[in-house]
Amino acid sequence: MELDSAAVLENGGKKLLNGGGGPELLSNGAGGSPGGEGSSGPGSPASDGEAATGQEGAAAGELMKKPAGPLTKRVRKLSRSNSKDGVLGVAGTPNFVAPHRKWKNSRRSRNGYGRGLPKKGGAGGKGVWGKPGSEEVYDELDEDPNDPNFDIDAYNSSHNVELKEIVPQPTEAEVAKKLETIILEYFEHGDTREVADALDELLPPGLKPLVTKTFVSVALEHKQSQRELTSVLMSDLYGRIVTREDICAGFDLLLANLADIMLDTPDAPHLLGNFIARAVADDCIPPKYAYQSEREDLDRHGQAALVRATTLLSMHDGWGQLDNVWGVGGALRPVQTITQQMSYLLQEYLLSRDLSEAQRSIKELEVPHFHHELIYEAIIMTLEAFNESTEVAICELFRTLDSTCIVTPEQMEQGFRRVYEDMTDIVLDIPLAYSILDRFIQRCQRAGSFMSEALIKDIPTRGRKRFVSEGDGGLIKQVNFQRDL
């Protein structure tokens, strides 16, 4: 049963009245009374239906009660949904797009992050300068040769250009400077393979003779051990980096500049002759190169170097002894050999009293960590000589070695203390060792300040046995006397 539409409109025009006991129901009549207009009588056939309709209207009226509080409008909640997950439409409707075609034509990134690049590579958009390199668009414009302002020279200069890669070649001075750095590093590590790898990346083909010239020039200013390392390096580089002709050309440069080299190294002809003889013994250059001592393009210093090489190669012992042309320097020698060389050095000094020669010989030993043995041997010679002139000479040598810093104060003190510790054994061979040592230390103290006060205070003294006590009245103690016997 449905309510009449006219009745609903009429009821819509009525006012909702709130009674004292509660809300008033809406009725179909104009006045809402049972005998009002539009209501059926009790005897009519539709009375039952209308009664039922009235009951349903009363129930609907209960649902349309006016709320107790003020009337508020509920805000519609907007739901957010991803366009990928929403409904795209129903097939057959005008707005329907197939899912696979919708995402196929989409400009959005397929992943959730995008490529991370600016739009159009920075070339598009409002207020931008354009893509890098776009300022050269003028070169891409078509130029008309029939244009009166057409410049044929400018066109040819911009279009008929061939670009080639040019690798700048280092100069001779730059290569020589880098070679000096390489050889100095080689003296520290001694690895010939590392030097060969460095030369592979550095040397241009026309400057390979500089290898021999630079390496030998630097070695002339160093010691025997570095010269031995240089000869070994030249032998290892032969055939890999330099050829026989390159080594000969390098020696020619050295022979031509030997007069200038002698300003820093006076014995350069003698040393260069050793290098040439060693290169011949290592099969790096032919023997005929050393026997050309009468070459007209050489001065007397260059000829003297070749004469030295010829002399070494003409020795009866053969070329095998040229492997030790520089000697065995540094800590590679046995301790007994170094000690023997120091003893010979001191004996030669006591005979000649030449301090400069003694200093040079000590430097050539190349054992600064073993100089305490030199001090020890010198003091023992002083004790054995029992001679005042020997004490003066050794004291002067110690003072010179300390002032020139050839022997460090630590090595000097260690040598003296070794003598202090061995005095109990030394006195067995030299009975007056204690008195001689005391006199020598006093002389060294007056000569200079190369001995510390602690070292002077620690000088050993020979203890004496007391047979007679000072408090016994000069009587001999029988117990001690019998014990000593």
PDB file of N, CA and C in Angstrom, residues 135-216:
ATOM      1  N   GLU A 135      72.789  26.076 -28.723  1.00  0.00           N
ATOM      2  CA  GLU A 135      73.189  27.402 -29.195  1.00  0.00           C
ATOM      3  C   GLU A 135      73.967  27.331 -30.500  1.00  0.00           C
ATOM      4  N   GLU A 136      74.320  26.131 -30.948  1.00  0.00           N
ATOM      5  CA  GLU A 136      75.074  25.981 -32.183  1.00  0.00           C
ATOM      6  C   GLU A 136      74.169  25.670 -33.374  1.00  0.00           C
ATOM      7  N   VAL A 137      72.919  26.020 -33.237  1.00  0.00           N
ATOM      8  CA  VAL A 137      71.981  25.720 -34.325  1.00  0.00           C
ATOM      9  C   VAL A 137      72.269  26.556 -35.560  1.00  0.00           C
ATOM     10  N   TYR A 138      73.044  27.629 -35.367  1.00  0.00           N
ATOM     11  CA  TYR A 138      73.326  28.460 -36.534  1.00  0.00           C
ATOM     12  C   TYR A 138      74.159  27.728 -37.559  1.00  0.00           C
ATOM     13  N   ASP A 139      74.939  26.760 -37.099  1.00  0.00           N
ATOM     14  CA  ASP A 139      75.747  25.996 -38.056  1.00  0.00           C
ATOM     15  C   ASP A 139      74.909  25.036 -38.876  1.00  0.00           C
ATOM     16  N   GLU A 140      73.726  24.699 -38.317  1.00  0.00           N
ATOM     17  CA  GLU A 140      72.885  23.723 -39.015  1.00  0.00           C
ATOM     18  C   GLU A 140      71.964  24.375 -40.046  1.00  0.00           C
ATOM     19  N   LEU A 141      71.884  25.693 -40.015  1.00  0.00           N
ATOM     20  CA  LEU A 141      71.019  26.374 -40.972  1.00  0.00           C
ATOM     21  C   LEU A 141      71.567  26.235 -42.396  1.00  0.00           C
ATOM     22  N   ASP A 142      70.680  26.056 -43.281  1.00  0.00           N
ATOM     23  CA  ASP A 142      71.086  25.945 -44.688  1.00  0.00           C
ATOM     24  C   ASP A 142      71.491  27.317 -45.205  1.00  0.00           C
ATOM     25  N   GLU A 143      72.652  27.345 -45.792  1.00  0.00           N
ATOM     26  CA  GLU A 143      73.147  28.585 -46.361  1.00  0.00           C
ATOM     27  C   GLU A 143      73.021  28.516 -47.884  1.00  0.00           C
ATOM     28  N   ASP A 144      72.527  29.569 -48.421  1.00  0.00           N
ATOM     29  CA  ASP A 144      72.292  29.645 -49.866  1.00  0.00           C
ATOM     30  C   ASP A 144      73.496  30.285 -50.544  1.00  0.00           C
ATOM     31  N   PRO A 145      74.171  29.546 -51.399  1.00  0.00           N
ATOM     32  CA  PRO A 145      75.318  30.170 -52.099  1.00  0.00           C
ATOM     33  C   PRO A 145      74.921  31.346 -52.980  1.00  0.00           C
ATOM     34  N   ASN A 146      73.643  31.418 -53.364  1.00  0.00           N
ATOM     35  CA  ASN A 146      73.196  32.524 -54.210  1.00  0.00           C
ATOM     36  C   ASN A 146      72.870  33.766 -53.402  1.00  0.00           C
ATOM     37  N   ASP A 147      72.954  33.677 -52.107  1.00  0.00           N
ATOM     38  CA  ASP A 147      72.696  34.839 -51.258  1.00  0.00           C
ATOM     39  C   ASP A 147      73.807  35.868 -51.452  1.00  0.00           C
ATOM     40  N   PRO A 148      73.448  37.150 -51.637  1.00  0.00           N
ATOM     41  CA  PRO A 148      74.522  38.164 -51.822  1.00  0.00           C
ATOM     42  C   PRO A 148      75.456  38.269 -50.623  1.00  0.00           C
ATOM     43  N   ASN A 149      74.950  37.957 -49.464  1.00  0.00           N
ATOM     44  CA  ASN A 149      75.788  38.042 -48.265  1.00  0.00           C
ATOM     45  C   ASN A 149      76.500  36.727 -47.936  1.00  0.00           C
ATOM     46  N   PHE A 150      76.456  35.789 -48.862  1.00  0.00           N
ATOM     47  CA  PHE A 150      77.089  34.498 -48.602  1.00  0.00           C
ATOM     48  C   PHE A 150      78.620  34.652 -48.634  1.00  0.00           C
ATOM     49  N   ASP A 151      79.273  34.168 -47.562  1.00  0.00           N
ATOM     50  CA  ASP A 151      80.736  34.254 -47.426  1.00  0.00           C
ATOM     51  C   ASP A 151      81.321  32.872 -47.672  1.00  0.00           C
ATOM     52  N   ILE A 152      81.953  32.711 -48.807  1.00  0.00           N
ATOM     53  CA  ILE A 152      82.482  31.410 -49.183  1.00  0.00           C
ATOM     54  C   ILE A 152      83.658  31.016 -48.290  1.00  0.00           C
ATOM     55  N   ASP A 153      84.451  31.984 -47.850  1.00  0.00           N
ATOM     56  CA  ASP A 153      85.600  31.665 -46.992  1.00  0.00           C
ATOM     57  C   ASP A 153      85.144  31.179 -45.622  1.00  0.00           C
ATOM     58  N   ALA A 154      84.146  31.848 -45.058  1.00  0.00           N
ATOM     59  CA  ALA A 154      83.627  31.408 -43.763  1.00  0.00           C
ATOM     60  C   ALA A 154      82.971  30.041 -43.872  1.00  0.00           C
ATOM     61  N   TYR A 155      82.316  29.801 -45.006  1.00  0.00           N
ATOM     62  CA  TYR A 155      81.669  28.501 -45.186  1.00  0.00           C
ATOM     63  C   TYR A 155      82.711  27.388 -45.281  1.00  0.00           C
ATOM     64  N   ASN A 156      83.768  27.623 -46.014  1.00  0.00           N
ATOM     65  CA  ASN A 156      84.804  26.594 -46.147  1.00  0.00           C
ATOM     66  C   ASN A 156      85.558  26.373 -44.844  1.00  0.00           C
ATOM     67  N   SER A 157      85.781  27.472 -44.086  1.00  0.00           N
ATOM     68  CA  SER A 157      86.506  27.329 -42.828  1.00  0.00           C
ATOM     69  C   SER A 157      85.710  26.571 -41.779  1.00  0.00           C
ATOM     70  N   SER A 158      84.386  26.619 -41.879  1.00  0.00           N
ATOM     71  CA  SER A 158      83.555  25.924 -40.896  1.00  0.00           C
ATOM     72  C   SER A 158      83.167  24.519 -41.318  1.00  0.00           C
ATOM     73  N   HIS A 159      83.207  24.234 -42.608  1.00  0.00           N
ATOM     74  CA  HIS A 159      82.785  22.922 -43.085  1.00  0.00           C
ATOM     75  C   HIS A 159      83.937  22.042 -43.524  1.00  0.00           C
ATOM     76  N   ASN A 160      84.965  22.614 -44.081  1.00  0.00           N
ATOM     77  CA  ASN A 160      86.101  21.813 -44.548  1.00  0.00           C
ATOM     78  C   ASN A 160      87.177  21.735 -43.465  1.00  0.00           C
ATOM     79  N   VAL A 161      86.801  21.194 -42.315  1.00  0.00           N
ATOM     80  CA  VAL A 161      87.708  21.074 -41.175  1.00  0.00           C
ATOM     81  C   VAL A 161      87.819  19.603 -40.812  1.00  0.00           C
ATOM     82  N   GLU A 162      89.035  19.126 -40.659  1.00  0.00           N
ATOM     83  CA  GLU A 162      89.290  17.740 -40.276  1.00  0.00           C
ATOM     84  C   GLU A 162      89.984  17.743 -38.911  1.00  0.00           C
ATOM     85  N   LEU A 163      89.367  17.132 -37.907  1.00  0.00           N
ATOM     86  CA  LEU A 163      89.890  17.092 -36.548  1.00  0.00           C
ATOM     87  C   LEU A 163      90.713  15.820 -36.352  1.00  0.00           C
ATOM     88  N   LYS A 164      91.915  15.988 -35.802  1.00  0.00           N
ATOM     89  CA  LYS A 164      92.805  14.869 -35.538  1.00  0.00           C
ATOM     90  C   LYS A 164      93.305  14.966 -34.095  1.00  0.00           C
ATOM     91  N   GLU A 165      93.542  13.826 -33.505  1.00  0.00           N
ATOM     92  CA  GLU A 165      94.060  13.778 -32.134  1.00  0.00           C
ATOM     93  C   GLU A 165      95.572  14.003 -32.156  1.00  0.00           C
ATOM     94  N   ILE A 166      96.029  14.944 -31.354  1.00  0.00           N
ATOM     95  CA  ILE A 166      97.451  15.279 -31.289  1.00  0.00           C
ATOM     96  C   ILE A 166      97.928  15.035 -29.861  1.00  0.00           C
ATOM     97  N   VAL A 167      98.885  14.155 -29.694  1.00  0.00           N
ATOM     98  CA  VAL A 167      99.470  13.868 -28.380  1.00  0.00           C
ATOM     99  C   VAL A 167     100.748  14.681 -28.246  1.00  0.00           C
ATOM    100  N   PRO A 168     100.801  15.609 -27.299  1.00  0.00           N
ATOM    101  CA  PRO A 168     102.018  16.436 -27.177  1.00  0.00           C
ATOM    102  C   PRO A 168     103.205  15.595 -26.725  1.00  0.00           C
ATOM    103  N   GLN A 169     104.311  15.776 -27.393  1.00  0.00           N
ATOM    104  CA  GLN A 169     105.523  15.037 -27.075  1.00  0.00           C
ATOM    105  C   GLN A 169     106.318  15.781 -25.997  1.00  0.00           C
ATOM    106  N   PRO A 170     106.781  15.084 -24.962  1.00  0.00           N
ATOM    107  CA  PRO A 170     107.561  15.764 -23.917  1.00  0.00           C
ATOM    108  C   PRO A 170     108.916  16.198 -24.442  1.00  0.00           C
ATOM    109  N   THR A 171     109.403  17.257 -23.877  1.00  0.00           N
ATOM    110  CA  THR A 171     110.710  17.762 -24.277  1.00  0.00           C
ATOM    111  C   THR A 171     111.824  16.966 -23.598  1.00  0.00           C
ATOM    112  N   GLU A 172     113.037  17.209 -24.042  1.00  0.00           N
ATOM    113  CA  GLU A 172     114.185  16.485 -23.473  1.00  0.00           C
ATOM    114  C   GLU A 172     114.389  16.831 -22.001  1.00  0.00           C
ATOM    115  N   ALA A 173     114.170  18.092 -21.638  1.00  0.00           N
ATOM    116  CA  ALA A 173     114.331  18.494 -20.233  1.00  0.00           C
ATOM    117  C   ALA A 173     113.273  17.830 -19.345  1.00  0.00           C
ATOM    118  N   GLU A 174     112.048  17.734 -19.828  1.00  0.00           N
ATOM    119  CA  GLU A 174     110.990  17.094 -19.044  1.00  0.00           C
ATOM    120  C   GLU A 174     111.265  15.606 -18.846  1.00  0.00           C
ATOM    121  N   VAL A 175     111.736  14.937 -19.902  1.00  0.00           N
ATOM    122  CA  VAL A 175     112.042  13.510 -19.784  1.00  0.00           C
ATOM    123  C   VAL A 175     113.205  13.287 -18.821  1.00  0.00           C
ATOM    124  N   ALA A 176     114.231  14.141 -18.895  1.00  0.00           N
ATOM    125  CA  ALA A 176     115.382  13.989 -17.998  1.00  0.00           C
ATOM    126  C   ALA A 176     114.976  14.192 -16.539  1.00  0.00           C
ATOM    127  N   LYS A 177     114.078  15.126 -16.282  1.00  0.00           N
ATOM    128  CA  LYS A 177     113.625  15.367 -14.908  1.00  0.00           C
ATOM    129  C   LYS A 177     112.856  14.169 -14.369  1.00  0.00           C
ATOM    130  N   LYS A 178     111.996  13.585 -15.200  1.00  0.00           N
ATOM    131  CA  LYS A 178     111.249  12.406 -14.752  1.00  0.00           C
ATOM    132  C   LYS A 178     112.169  11.198 -14.569  1.00  0.00           C
ATOM    133  N   LEU A 179     113.193  11.087 -15.411  1.00  0.00           N
ATOM    134  CA  LEU A 179     114.140   9.977 -15.266  1.00  0.00           C
ATOM    135  C   LEU A 179     114.929  10.091 -13.965  1.00  0.00           C
ATOM    136  N   GLU A 180     115.263  11.299 -13.559  1.00  0.00           N
ATOM    137  CA  GLU A 180     115.958  11.477 -12.278  1.00  0.00           C
ATOM    138  C   GLU A 180     115.085  11.018 -11.115  1.00  0.00           C
ATOM    139  N   THR A 181     113.809  11.335 -11.176  1.00  0.00           N
ATOM    140  CA  THR A 181     112.896  10.881 -10.121  1.00  0.00           C
ATOM    141  C   THR A 181     112.804   9.362 -10.082  1.00  0.00           C
ATOM    142  N   ILE A 182     112.769   8.739 -11.261  1.00  0.00           N
ATOM    143  CA  ILE A 182     112.652   7.281 -11.323  1.00  0.00           C
ATOM    144  C   ILE A 182     113.891   6.604 -10.752  1.00  0.00           C
ATOM    145  N   ILE A 183     115.085   7.095 -11.091  1.00  0.00           N
ATOM    146  CA  ILE A 183     116.309   6.445 -10.619  1.00  0.00           C
ATOM    147  C   ILE A 183     116.488   6.646  -9.116  1.00  0.00           C
ATOM    148  N   LEU A 184     116.078   7.802  -8.596  1.00  0.00           N
ATOM    149  CA  LEU A 184     116.182   8.023  -7.152  1.00  0.00           C
ATOM    150  C   LEU A 184     115.223   7.109  -6.386  1.00  0.00           C
ATOM    151  N   GLU A 185     114.040   6.884  -6.936  1.00  0.00           N
ATOM    152  CA  GLU A 185     113.120   5.932  -6.308  1.00  0.00           C
ATOM    153  C   GLU A 185     113.655   4.507  -6.410  1.00  0.00           C
ATOM    154  N   TYR A 186     114.333   4.205  -7.504  1.00  0.00           N
ATOM    155  CA  TYR A 186     114.919   2.872  -7.667  1.00  0.00           C
ATOM    156  C   TYR A 186     115.997   2.613  -6.628  1.00  0.00           C
ATOM    157  N   PHE A 187     116.750   3.624  -6.253  1.00  0.00           N
ATOM    158  CA  PHE A 187     117.766   3.459  -5.209  1.00  0.00           C
ATOM    159  C   PHE A 187     117.136   3.091  -3.869  1.00  0.00           C
ATOM    160  N   GLU A 188     115.847   3.405  -3.700  1.00  0.00           N
ATOM    161  CA  GLU A 188     115.165   3.084  -2.446  1.00  0.00           C
ATOM    162  C   GLU A 188     114.596   1.673  -2.448  1.00  0.00           C
ATOM    163  N   HIS A 189     113.939   1.284  -3.553  1.00  0.00           N
ATOM    164  CA  HIS A 189     113.273  -0.028  -3.565  1.00  0.00           C
ATOM    165  C   HIS A 189     114.078  -1.096  -4.296  1.00  0.00           C
ATOM    166  N   GLY A 190     114.883  -0.748  -5.312  1.00  0.00           N
ATOM    167  CA  GLY A 190     115.716  -1.720  -6.002  1.00  0.00           C
ATOM    168  C   GLY A 190     114.977  -2.675  -6.918  1.00  0.00           C
ATOM    169  N   ASP A 191     113.771  -2.330  -7.354  1.00  0.00           N
ATOM    170  CA  ASP A 191     112.969  -3.212  -8.209  1.00  0.00           C
ATOM    171  C   ASP A 191     113.123  -2.750  -9.660  1.00  0.00           C
ATOM    172  N   THR A 192     113.819  -3.550 -10.472  1.00  0.00           N
ATOM    173  CA  THR A 192     114.045  -3.170 -11.865  1.00  0.00           C
ATOM    174  C   THR A 192     112.775  -3.292 -12.710  1.00  0.00           C
ATOM    175  N   ARG A 193     111.874  -4.183 -12.351  1.00  0.00           N
ATOM    176  CA  ARG A 193     110.632  -4.319 -13.122  1.00  0.00           C
ATOM    177  C   ARG A 193     109.753  -3.088 -13.002  1.00  0.00           C
ATOM    178  N   GLU A 194     109.715  -2.497 -11.823  1.00  0.00           N
ATOM    179  CA  GLU A 194     108.932  -1.276 -11.652  1.00  0.00           C
ATOM    180  C   GLU A 194     109.503  -0.138 -12.494  1.00  0.00           C
ATOM    181  N   VAL A 195     110.831  -0.064 -12.596  1.00  0.00           N
ATOM    182  CA  VAL A 195     111.457   0.958 -13.437  1.00  0.00           C
ATOM    183  C   VAL A 195     111.118   0.709 -14.902  1.00  0.00           C
ATOM    184  N   ALA A 196     111.139  -0.536 -15.327  1.00  0.00           N
ATOM    185  CA  ALA A 196     110.815  -0.847 -16.727  1.00  0.00           C
ATOM    186  C   ALA A 196     109.373  -0.481 -17.058  1.00  0.00           C
ATOM    187  N   ASP A 197     108.448  -0.753 -16.147  1.00  0.00           N
ATOM    188  CA  ASP A 197     107.044  -0.383 -16.378  1.00  0.00           C
ATOM    189  C   ASP A 197     106.877   1.130 -16.473  1.00  0.00           C
ATOM    190  N   ALA A 198     107.599   1.863 -15.646  1.00  0.00           N
ATOM    191  CA  ALA A 198     107.504   3.324 -15.696  1.00  0.00           C
ATOM    192  C   ALA A 198     108.084   3.880 -16.992  1.00  0.00           C
ATOM    193  N   LEU A 199     109.157   3.263 -17.499  1.00  0.00           N
ATOM    194  CA  LEU A 199     109.768   3.752 -18.739  1.00  0.00           C
ATOM    195  C   LEU A 199     108.924   3.419 -19.960  1.00  0.00           C
ATOM    196  N   ASP A 200     108.152   2.330 -19.899  1.00  0.00           N
ATOM    197  CA  ASP A 200     107.278   1.996 -21.024  1.00  0.00           C
ATOM    198  C   ASP A 200     106.261   3.095 -21.298  1.00  0.00           C
ATOM    199  N   GLU A 201     105.754   3.735 -20.234  1.00  0.00           N
ATOM    200  CA  GLU A 201     104.742   4.768 -20.376  1.00  0.00           C
ATOM    201  C   GLU A 201     105.341   6.148 -20.613  1.00  0.00           C
ATOM    202  N   LEU A 202     106.618   6.313 -20.384  1.00  0.00           N
ATOM    203  CA  LEU A 202     107.228   7.640 -20.427  1.00  0.00           C
ATOM    204  C   LEU A 202     108.002   7.922 -21.697  1.00  0.00           C
ATOM    205  N   LEU A 203     108.817   6.970 -22.144  1.00  0.00           N
ATOM    206  CA  LEU A 203     109.824   7.264 -23.168  1.00  0.00           C
ATOM    207  C   LEU A 203     109.231   7.316 -24.570  1.00  0.00           C
ATOM    208  N   PRO A 204     109.437   8.409 -25.296  1.00  0.00           N
ATOM    209  CA  PRO A 204     109.191   8.389 -26.737  1.00  0.00           C
ATOM    210  C   PRO A 204     110.360   7.703 -27.447  1.00  0.00           C
ATOM    211  N   PRO A 205     110.171   7.259 -28.664  1.00  0.00           N
ATOM    212  CA  PRO A 205     111.229   6.467 -29.326  1.00  0.00           C
ATOM    213  C   PRO A 205     112.548   7.213 -29.497  1.00  0.00           C
ATOM    214  N   GLY A 206     112.532   8.508 -29.733  1.00  0.00           N
ATOM    215  CA  GLY A 206     113.765   9.216 -30.053  1.00  0.00           C
ATOM    216  C   GLY A 206     114.586   9.658 -28.859  1.00  0.00           C
ATOM    217  N   LEU A 207     114.109   9.467 -27.624  1.00  0.00           N
ATOM    218  CA  LEU A 207     114.814   9.937 -26.443  1.00  0.00           C
ATOM    219  C   LEU A 207     115.314   8.802 -25.545  1.00  0.00           C
ATOM    220  N   LYS A 208     115.444   7.611 -26.084  1.00  0.00           N
ATOM    221  CA  LYS A 208     115.915   6.495 -25.267  1.00  0.00           C
ATOM    222  C   LYS A 208     117.381   6.602 -24.852  1.00  0.00           C
ATOM    223  N   PRO A 209     118.260   7.259 -25.618  1.00  0.00           N
ATOM    224  CA  PRO A 209     119.639   7.430 -25.118  1.00  0.00           C
ATOM    225  C   PRO A 209     119.724   8.229 -23.825  1.00  0.00           C
ATOM    226  N   LEU A 210     118.675   8.999 -23.506  1.00  0.00           N
ATOM    227  CA  LEU A 210     118.691   9.759 -22.262  1.00  0.00           C
ATOM    228  C   LEU A 210     118.643   8.857 -21.027  1.00  0.00           C
ATOM    229  N   VAL A 211     118.181   7.618 -21.199  1.00  0.00           N
ATOM    230  CA  VAL A 211     118.103   6.702 -20.056  1.00  0.00           C
ATOM    231  C   VAL A 211     119.506   6.433 -19.510  1.00  0.00           C
ATOM    232  N   THR A 212     120.411   6.038 -20.389  1.00  0.00           N
ATOM    233  CA  THR A 212     121.787   5.758 -19.952  1.00  0.00           C
ATOM    234  C   THR A 212     122.466   7.019 -19.433  1.00  0.00           C
ATOM    235  N   LYS A 213     122.286   8.122 -20.134  1.00  0.00           N
ATOM    236  CA  LYS A 213     122.947   9.364 -19.724  1.00  0.00           C
ATOM    237  C   LYS A 213     122.470   9.821 -18.344  1.00  0.00           C
ATOM    238  N   THR A 214     121.154   9.827 -18.111  1.00  0.00           N
ATOM    239  CA  THR A 214     120.620  10.328 -16.835  1.00  0.00           C
ATOM    240  C   THR A 214     120.942   9.389 -15.695  1.00  0.00           C
ATOM    241  N   PHE A 215     120.764   8.084 -15.907  1.00  0.00           N
ATOM    242  CA  PHE A 215     121.005   7.123 -14.831  1.00  0.00           C
ATOM    243  C   PHE A 215     122.469   7.136 -14.382  1.00  0.00           C
ATOM    244  N   VAL A 216     123.400   7.146 -15.336  1.00  0.00           N
ATOM    245  CA  VAL A 216     124.821   7.139 -14.981  1.00  0.00           C
ATOM    246  C   VAL A 216     125.222   8.473 -14.344  1.00  0.00           C
TER     247      VAL A 216
END
